[in-house]
Each structure stands twice: as C-alpha cells, then as structure tokens.
XYZ file of C-alpha atoms in Angstrom:
435
model
C 8.492 11.480 10.328
C 8.223 15.040 11.819
C 11.630 15.632 9.746
C 9.729 14.672 6.492
C 6.754 16.534 7.498
C 8.814 19.550 8.049
C 10.728 19.210 4.675
C 7.378 19.389 2.503
C 6.385 22.058 4.946
C 9.187 24.231 3.623
C 8.690 23.116 0.133
C 4.892 24.391 0.305
C 5.981 27.362 1.906
C 8.827 28.422 -0.416
C 6.692 28.137 -3.166
C 3.931 30.272 -1.974
C 6.146 32.985 -0.754
C 7.716 32.875 -4.335
C 4.543 32.953 -6.207
C 2.622 35.274 -4.086
C 5.610 37.803 -4.243
C 6.803 37.752 -0.973
C 10.397 36.288 -2.286
C 11.945 36.916 -5.361
C 13.926 33.954 -5.719
C 12.517 30.274 -4.992
C 14.242 28.833 -1.682
C 14.681 25.165 -2.409
C 14.297 23.159 1.022
C 17.963 22.363 2.410
C 17.526 19.850 4.849
C 19.980 17.245 5.816
C 17.589 14.407 6.658
C 18.490 11.852 9.442
C 15.756 9.088 8.818
C 15.210 6.499 11.283
C 16.085 3.408 9.088
C 14.473 0.767 11.798
C 11.078 2.298 10.960
C 9.446 1.038 7.675
C 8.944 4.543 6.050
C 13.027 5.746 6.784
C 14.373 1.962 5.820
C 12.007 2.385 2.590
C 13.309 5.622 1.450
C 16.816 4.600 2.374
C 16.496 1.074 0.555
C 15.019 2.579 -2.805
C 17.105 5.894 -2.828
C 13.954 7.879 -2.929
C 14.940 11.485 -3.053
C 14.099 15.076 -4.973
C 10.661 14.804 -6.983
C 9.991 11.137 -5.496
C 10.783 11.941 -2.103
C 8.451 14.988 -2.355
C 5.649 12.955 -3.817
C 5.815 10.177 -1.541
C 5.335 12.452 1.313
C 2.671 14.657 -0.424
C 0.488 11.240 -0.795
C 1.200 10.082 2.779
C 0.526 13.496 4.752
C -3.610 12.688 4.789
C -2.802 9.725 6.480
C -1.139 11.339 9.523
C -1.916 14.707 9.663
C -5.544 15.592 8.092
C -5.195 19.368 8.747
C -1.833 19.677 7.127
C -2.627 21.548 4.159
C -5.411 23.713 5.566
C -3.117 25.281 8.055
C -0.727 26.207 5.229
C -3.187 27.585 3.129
C -5.059 29.199 5.788
C -1.867 31.000 6.747
C -1.535 32.625 3.406
C -5.278 33.237 2.932
C -6.926 33.960 6.438
C -10.151 35.081 4.953
C -10.792 32.370 2.787
C -11.160 32.266 -0.882
C -10.569 29.872 -4.312
C -6.536 28.873 -4.925
C -7.489 26.664 -8.012
C -3.655 26.503 -8.339
C -2.863 24.420 -5.633
C -5.184 21.752 -6.368
C -6.478 19.228 -3.947
C -10.049 17.641 -3.861
C -12.418 16.643 -0.508
C -13.290 13.202 -0.023
C -16.303 11.451 1.636
C -15.492 11.146 4.898
C -11.773 12.927 5.092
C -12.448 16.652 5.661
C -9.272 18.070 5.067
C -7.510 18.313 1.710
C -6.249 15.637 -0.512
C -3.521 16.418 -2.701
C -4.026 16.192 -6.491
C -1.682 15.916 -9.142
C -2.141 19.559 -9.774
C -0.928 20.044 -6.042
C 2.243 18.227 -7.058
C 2.933 19.942 -10.015
C 2.497 23.633 -8.231
C 4.691 22.547 -5.512
C 7.506 21.625 -7.986
C 6.782 24.096 -10.642
C 4.666 26.673 -9.955
C 2.234 28.575 -12.477
C 4.943 28.372 -15.306
C 3.500 26.334 -17.784
C 6.992 25.431 -19.595
C 8.232 24.005 -16.248
C 5.015 22.328 -15.424
C 5.216 20.506 -18.710
C 8.504 19.174 -17.687
C 7.378 17.320 -14.792
C 4.188 15.807 -16.567
C 6.212 12.732 -17.128
C 6.904 12.135 -13.699
C 3.678 10.503 -13.269
C 4.751 7.562 -15.287
C 8.351 7.601 -15.264
C 8.637 7.917 -11.185
C 9.448 4.584 -9.786
C 6.782 5.099 -7.090
C 4.320 5.247 -10.031
C 6.112 2.339 -11.762
C 6.113 0.089 -8.864
C 2.148 1.160 -7.913
C 2.873 2.562 -4.491
C 1.445 5.908 -5.632
C -0.950 6.496 -8.231
C -3.493 9.124 -9.750
C -7.351 8.315 -9.084
C -9.178 7.361 -12.213
C -10.036 10.939 -14.236
C -13.723 11.351 -15.523
C -13.308 12.325 -19.425
C -14.459 15.982 -18.390
C -11.858 16.483 -16.329
C -8.007 17.881 -16.684
C -5.860 15.030 -16.255
C -3.708 16.060 -13.194
C -6.822 17.149 -11.412
C -7.523 13.716 -9.598
C -6.156 12.766 -6.160
C -2.540 11.898 -5.857
C -3.323 8.411 -3.573
C -0.708 6.109 -2.154
C -1.499 2.385 -1.773
C -3.452 1.399 1.084
C -0.661 -1.700 1.974
C 1.937 0.807 1.898
C 0.237 3.412 3.881
C -0.379 0.974 6.387
C 2.695 -0.001 6.521
C 4.249 3.358 6.896
C 1.765 4.331 9.887
C 1.972 1.326 11.657
C 4.672 -0.573 10.752
C 2.814 -3.650 9.986
C 0.218 -4.567 6.848
C -2.793 -6.465 7.732
C -3.356 -9.040 4.656
C -6.314 -8.227 2.531
C -9.403 -10.273 3.076
C -11.848 -11.831 0.737
C -14.589 -9.575 -0.002
C -16.646 -7.927 -2.866
C -13.841 -5.696 -3.677
C -10.949 -8.122 -3.075
C -11.809 -11.418 -4.683
C -8.967 -13.808 -3.533
C -8.267 -15.128 -0.383
C -5.086 -16.287 1.405
C -4.288 -20.077 1.375
C -1.397 -21.329 3.483
C -0.317 -25.106 4.620
C 1.047 -26.436 7.589
C 2.505 -29.495 5.661
C 5.894 -29.722 4.203
C 7.278 -30.969 0.988
C 7.686 -34.203 2.122
C 3.923 -34.524 2.708
C 3.032 -34.608 -0.768
C 3.269 -37.311 -3.015
C 3.574 -36.642 -6.727
C 5.428 -38.691 -9.655
C 9.037 -37.518 -10.064
C 8.406 -35.877 -13.292
C 5.624 -33.531 -11.957
C 8.278 -32.905 -8.749
C 10.582 -31.620 -11.035
C 8.740 -29.194 -13.023
C 7.296 -27.470 -9.606
C 10.945 -27.663 -8.562
C 11.894 -25.148 -11.829
C 8.780 -22.903 -10.330
C 10.571 -22.726 -7.067
C 13.943 -21.721 -9.119
C 12.093 -19.058 -10.958
C 10.401 -17.567 -7.344
C 14.323 -17.950 -5.704
C 16.700 -16.716 -8.701
C 13.922 -14.074 -10.877
C 15.554 -10.906 -9.850
C 19.218 -11.968 -10.375
C 18.019 -13.399 -13.615
C 16.276 -10.256 -14.604
C 19.010 -7.767 -13.232
C 22.187 -8.941 -12.434
C 22.382 -11.404 -15.461
C 20.961 -8.354 -17.570
C 17.735 -10.373 -18.743
C 15.219 -7.742 -18.055
C 14.822 -6.679 -21.844
C 14.398 -10.136 -23.427
C 11.955 -11.712 -20.971
C 8.619 -10.993 -20.233
C 8.022 -10.321 -16.640
C 6.180 -13.278 -14.286
C 6.125 -16.585 -15.025
C 3.020 -18.485 -16.188
C 1.841 -21.825 -15.267
C -0.943 -24.265 -15.797
C -1.287 -27.185 -13.332
C -4.240 -29.557 -15.036
C -5.275 -33.022 -13.210
C -8.334 -34.563 -11.696
C -9.441 -33.266 -8.346
C -7.594 -34.003 -5.226
C -4.108 -34.615 -6.740
C -2.233 -31.848 -4.834
C -2.575 -28.721 -7.326
C -3.760 -26.412 -4.135
C -1.248 -27.840 -2.007
C 1.103 -27.419 -4.571
C 0.853 -23.743 -4.718
C 0.710 -23.416 -1.190
C 3.770 -25.204 -0.604
C 5.810 -22.770 -2.992
C 4.552 -19.775 -1.455
C 5.595 -21.181 1.909
C 9.426 -22.175 0.585
C 9.793 -18.952 -1.079
C 8.225 -16.679 1.676
C 5.430 -15.218 -0.632
C 2.079 -14.982 -0.017
C -0.650 -17.322 -2.318
C -3.941 -15.711 -2.938
C -6.697 -18.187 -4.250
C -8.996 -16.163 -6.585
C -12.897 -16.589 -5.952
C -13.938 -16.593 -9.731
C -17.895 -16.185 -8.273
C -16.914 -12.704 -6.825
C -14.970 -12.188 -10.219
C -17.321 -13.063 -13.050
C -20.497 -10.942 -13.720
C -23.069 -10.827 -16.756
C -22.866 -7.334 -16.832
C -20.713 -6.149 -19.968
C -17.431 -4.975 -18.791
C -17.343 -5.884 -15.038
C -15.832 -9.118 -15.557
C -12.664 -7.227 -16.939
C -12.922 -4.288 -14.158
C -13.238 -6.599 -11.765
C -9.855 -8.579 -13.058
C -8.089 -5.199 -13.645
C -8.699 -4.207 -9.823
C -7.096 -7.385 -8.314
C -4.376 -7.480 -11.028
C -3.554 -4.097 -10.091
C -3.785 -4.401 -6.385
C -1.495 -7.835 -6.867
C 1.167 -5.943 -9.180
C 4.477 -5.325 -7.210
C 3.274 -7.600 -4.391
C 5.361 -10.348 -4.837
C 2.305 -12.434 -4.547
C 1.522 -15.961 -5.847
C -1.966 -15.692 -7.977
C -3.796 -19.267 -8.121
C -6.666 -19.310 -10.372
C -8.615 -22.651 -9.256
C -10.876 -24.133 -11.384
C -9.874 -21.753 -14.193
C -11.790 -22.959 -17.009
C -15.176 -20.912 -15.805
C -13.194 -17.861 -17.103
C -10.048 -18.809 -18.952
C -12.235 -21.296 -21.314
C -11.710 -21.566 -25.056
C -12.843 -18.518 -27.146
C -16.220 -19.683 -29.037
C -17.451 -18.789 -32.576
C -19.105 -15.480 -32.634
C -23.031 -15.954 -32.568
C -24.237 -13.232 -30.594
C -23.195 -10.412 -28.699
C -22.649 -12.420 -25.428
C -20.334 -14.284 -27.446
C -18.516 -11.356 -28.810
C -17.970 -10.018 -25.074
C -17.117 -13.545 -23.438
C -14.253 -13.972 -26.284
C -13.199 -10.172 -25.368
C -13.009 -10.998 -21.285
C -10.525 -13.853 -22.650
C -8.496 -11.569 -24.403
C -8.554 -9.029 -22.070
C -7.265 -11.893 -19.328
C -4.542 -12.919 -21.679
C -3.252 -9.698 -21.871
C -3.084 -8.816 -18.138
C -1.940 -12.465 -17.638
C 0.948 -11.990 -20.005
C 2.099 -8.492 -18.225
C 1.643 -9.585 -14.466
C 5.003 -9.490 -12.673
C 4.591 -12.171 -10.467
C 3.914 -16.094 -10.815
C 0.254 -16.804 -12.166
C -0.941 -20.686 -12.021
C -4.035 -21.623 -13.429
C -5.522 -25.122 -12.373
C -7.925 -27.090 -14.545
C -9.459 -30.384 -14.275
C -8.548 -30.982 -18.071
C -5.727 -29.119 -19.773
C -8.008 -28.875 -23.028
C -10.501 -27.111 -21.274
C -8.280 -24.213 -21.461
C -7.739 -21.653 -24.498
C -4.957 -22.284 -26.594
C -4.050 -18.421 -26.364
C -3.201 -19.025 -22.908
C -1.157 -22.646 -22.560
C 0.846 -21.308 -25.736
C 2.372 -18.350 -23.274
C 2.884 -20.696 -20.234
C 6.387 -21.209 -19.275
C 5.308 -25.127 -17.773
C 2.043 -27.368 -18.074
C 2.159 -29.471 -15.340
C 0.012 -32.720 -15.106
C -0.855 -33.899 -11.837
C -1.873 -37.364 -12.402
C -4.132 -39.891 -10.436
C -1.647 -41.458 -7.881
C -0.612 -44.921 -9.082
C -1.078 -48.265 -6.429
C 2.615 -47.583 -5.108
C 1.712 -43.521 -4.554
C -1.661 -44.545 -3.195
C 0.095 -46.747 -0.768
C 2.243 -43.976 0.447
C -0.603 -41.820 0.904
C -2.539 -44.129 3.006
C 0.631 -44.828 5.234
C 1.398 -41.079 5.391
C -2.602 -39.817 6.686
C -2.933 -42.807 9.105
C -3.418 -40.581 12.696
C -0.431 -41.120 14.607
C -2.377 -42.354 17.635
C -4.537 -44.514 15.622
C -4.028 -48.418 14.769
C -5.299 -50.604 12.155
C -7.551 -53.553 12.749
C -5.793 -57.114 12.565
C -5.197 -58.346 8.920
C -5.999 -54.734 7.430
C -3.731 -54.407 4.670
C -3.383 -51.109 3.181
C -1.378 -52.303 0.578
C -4.510 -54.184 -0.709
C -6.600 -50.939 -0.705
C -3.866 -48.985 -2.392
C -3.783 -51.552 -5.388
C -7.532 -52.276 -5.504
C -9.075 -48.536 -5.310
C -8.171 -45.885 -7.419
C -8.264 -42.977 -5.184
C -6.583 -39.270 -5.055
C -4.532 -37.890 -2.039
C -8.068 -36.078 -1.323
C -10.509 -38.991 -1.233
C -7.914 -40.751 1.015
C -7.901 -38.134 3.234
C -11.375 -38.300 3.454
C -11.706 -41.752 3.813
C -9.416 -41.823 6.850
C -11.263 -39.225 8.318
C -14.518 -41.075 8.013
C -12.971 -44.065 9.416
C -11.277 -42.121 12.314
C -14.468 -40.567 13.266
C -16.448 -44.190 13.198
C -13.566 -45.671 15.459
C -13.935 -42.247 17.797
C -17.763 -42.698 18.278
C -16.974 -46.346 19.258
C -14.626 -44.931 21.879
C -11.698 -46.695 20.555
C -8.544 -46.359 18.763
C -8.505 -48.888 15.994
C -9.633 -48.346 12.573
C -12.177 -51.021 11.376
C -11.670 -52.973 7.588
C -15.530 -52.045 7.250
C -15.437 -48.516 8.212
C -12.430 -47.539 5.509
C -14.673 -49.533 2.982
C -17.754 -47.525 3.368
C -15.701 -44.624 3.644
C -13.965 -45.905 0.282
C -17.749 -46.308 -1.173
C -18.809 -42.968 0.003
C -15.839 -41.569 -1.999
C -16.119 -43.609 -5.357
C -20.329 -42.618 -5.395
C -19.315 -39.228 -5.248
C -17.289 -39.705 -8.218
C -19.575 -41.039 -9.912
C -17.647 -44.318 -10.127
C -18.966 -47.996 -10.080
C -18.268 -49.924 -6.447
C -17.356 -53.393 -6.235
C-alpha cells in the first residue's frame, strides 16, 4: 500500500512542479512496483493487469479510505498560505474532512491544464475497465455542474476489500432492498419432476460455463449479457429453495428482492430504487431473485390516466435493465400468465414448478419426518400422500405441527390425528375444501 501511495505522490508532485514552472519537463513516475500478491489489492492489480492510467485512477479513488489528509498535505506544501486552486478539483464531504478527488483531479494529474491533452483523456471515464466493471464511478452530476466536477468514487465493497481484506455482505435496508438467502439443504433434498430438474440443470450449466462461452468461444458479441429465467407455480413448490441451491452449488450469493422496498407511489421512485439495485449488483456475480414478481413485472395496461402511463413506464424500464444485466435474474410468479409478455419473450428459460403428484408427495413426507420421530402404529404415509394434494411447504408445516404436538405430550411418536389436524390447517389456509 505504501508503494502505491508513493507512486501517486510522485505523480501529483511531478505534475505540480511542471505546471507551476518548477520543472521544464514533466517527470513521469518511474517505479518498479513490488506488490504483495497475497493482499487483495495487489492480487487484484496483478490479475487484472491494472497499470498506467487505470492504476492512477484506482489509487486516486482509494486514497480517501486510507489516508484522509493525503491530498491536503501535498497542496499545503505548494500553497502554504492557502488560496484557491480550482485546476486540481476535489470536493468536501459531509463527514470526511479531507479532499475527495474528482474527475477534474484525475484530468489534472494526467493532462495538466492543456485543453487538447485533457480532451484525449475524457473517454477514460467510460472506456477504463475499472469504470466498465463498476469498480470506479463518478458521482451524479447536477445539470448546472461541469461533467468532471463530481467525486471520483470507488465501490464500497471494493474499498472494504482492499482495506480490510474481506467484504461484509450488504444487509436489507431502504438503501438496499434485497436480502441474502441461503440453505443448508442439498439438491437431493428437493423433490421435483425430471422435466423441471433438467431445466434447472441448464441454468447451472450456464452459471458454470458462461465466461468460457462468451470469451474463450468468442460469443461475447453474439449473445446478450446475463441470463433471464422465470419460475412459475403455486407457493411452496420449491422456487425459492431452487434459487438458493443454484447459488450454493455455483458459489454465488443469492439476493431476494423485497419488492415492498422497491415500489413507490411517487413518480420515478420505483425506477430510481431499481436502478440503484441493478447498479450495485452489476459485476458482483450475484443471483437476483424477484419473488412474487407479479407486483412489479405484471402486464402493462391500456393507458386511462397518468397512473397507468407511469406504471407502464416502470415495466418498460425494468425490461431494459433486466435485459442488460450481466448476471442471472430469476422472476418467480404463481402464474405464468401474470407476467407481461414482453418479459417472457426475453427469458432464456421458463420453468414450471407444478404441484407434486402422489409419488412425489410420498417422498416429501418420508424425507421430512424428523430422524428421532416415529410414526404411530398403523399410520400409512402412502395413504396421506395419495389423499391430500399438498405442496412441499405444506407437508413441512404439517410435520412441524404434529412434531410440536408430540413434544408437548413428551413423546416421540407422531399421532395420526395430529397429522390430520395439521393437514386440515394447511388446506383451510389454502382455501381448499376439507373432507
């Protein structure tokens, strides 16, 4: 880290010495950097071949996180009496008392005050791999501000990784409307028909081989980024568990989107919330799981008033963001017909999670009976499986109900009447007739 700070220090002082007339020629920093490839920052720079302008931009954005007074000390050396130095750029933050570099700061270090040279570097803020991957970005610019006057910032997760060697997973909040989900179960614990399992395997294959297909096989320019999937089926048939297992077996974080924190009655707020979510998720290798997606991805309506107009704009905006998202997006719905056709046409896969048939229900009953529990004499799970059409979640709830009743009786036997009472509860909850 010290070597990189020294590299930036020399680059800034060389530029200042030249622009202020102390040196007639610009001395570019000549340093043979010996990076610690075991540390996250050194490993990242080495593996991604970060050098020259990209290296300068990376360290420039990282400095406020590790040395708040870095820029102030340099400026004070050259302007001990203070005064304005607009060419250097930089902004102040609400809490951070040092200088936060801006796009103008980067341009000054790279090109000084020469307009033509500065102009050559303008595309860097779009073409740099650090910007394309969302690792660095310029803060939002007000309409009355110059383009490059906003803060040059580093994604918080990369800043945390480079400074602490680990990343805390983002937590559900108003600023991040998604929750990390996981499971301790395995693929063999989920009971699905062969057609559904085969389609899920296709997703797993894409997650494992996407980069090879796009880059090694040269399909990057022929295929749209990302993969879009729809899961549909009644609640409790394994949609959320499947998403969790896909993440578990491909070492990817799965975030379930809380649509109550995304949608807003105020015009433009829903798009803003989703934009923030997709921006944060870009290049993070996450799986985004929109549960009960009908609420926000539903069919567009005929425009009768302003509300319909903006609701349709939200759907169109979502379509655009999902289509351009480079990762896996899963939309879950109870019914396929609830989702706007504009979305379904763009899905690579539409997977039905049907209610389990009797044979599958029997397996679910057998898999979920607690290992320490016994069945009452004469209790036949095969009869329960054939007679009662329940989802996997329903069956787990019934077993939980009967198990608690057994524990309350200080016994380890699941009674027939308790299982029937649990089944009745589930059927009533689903609005079904009870025999």
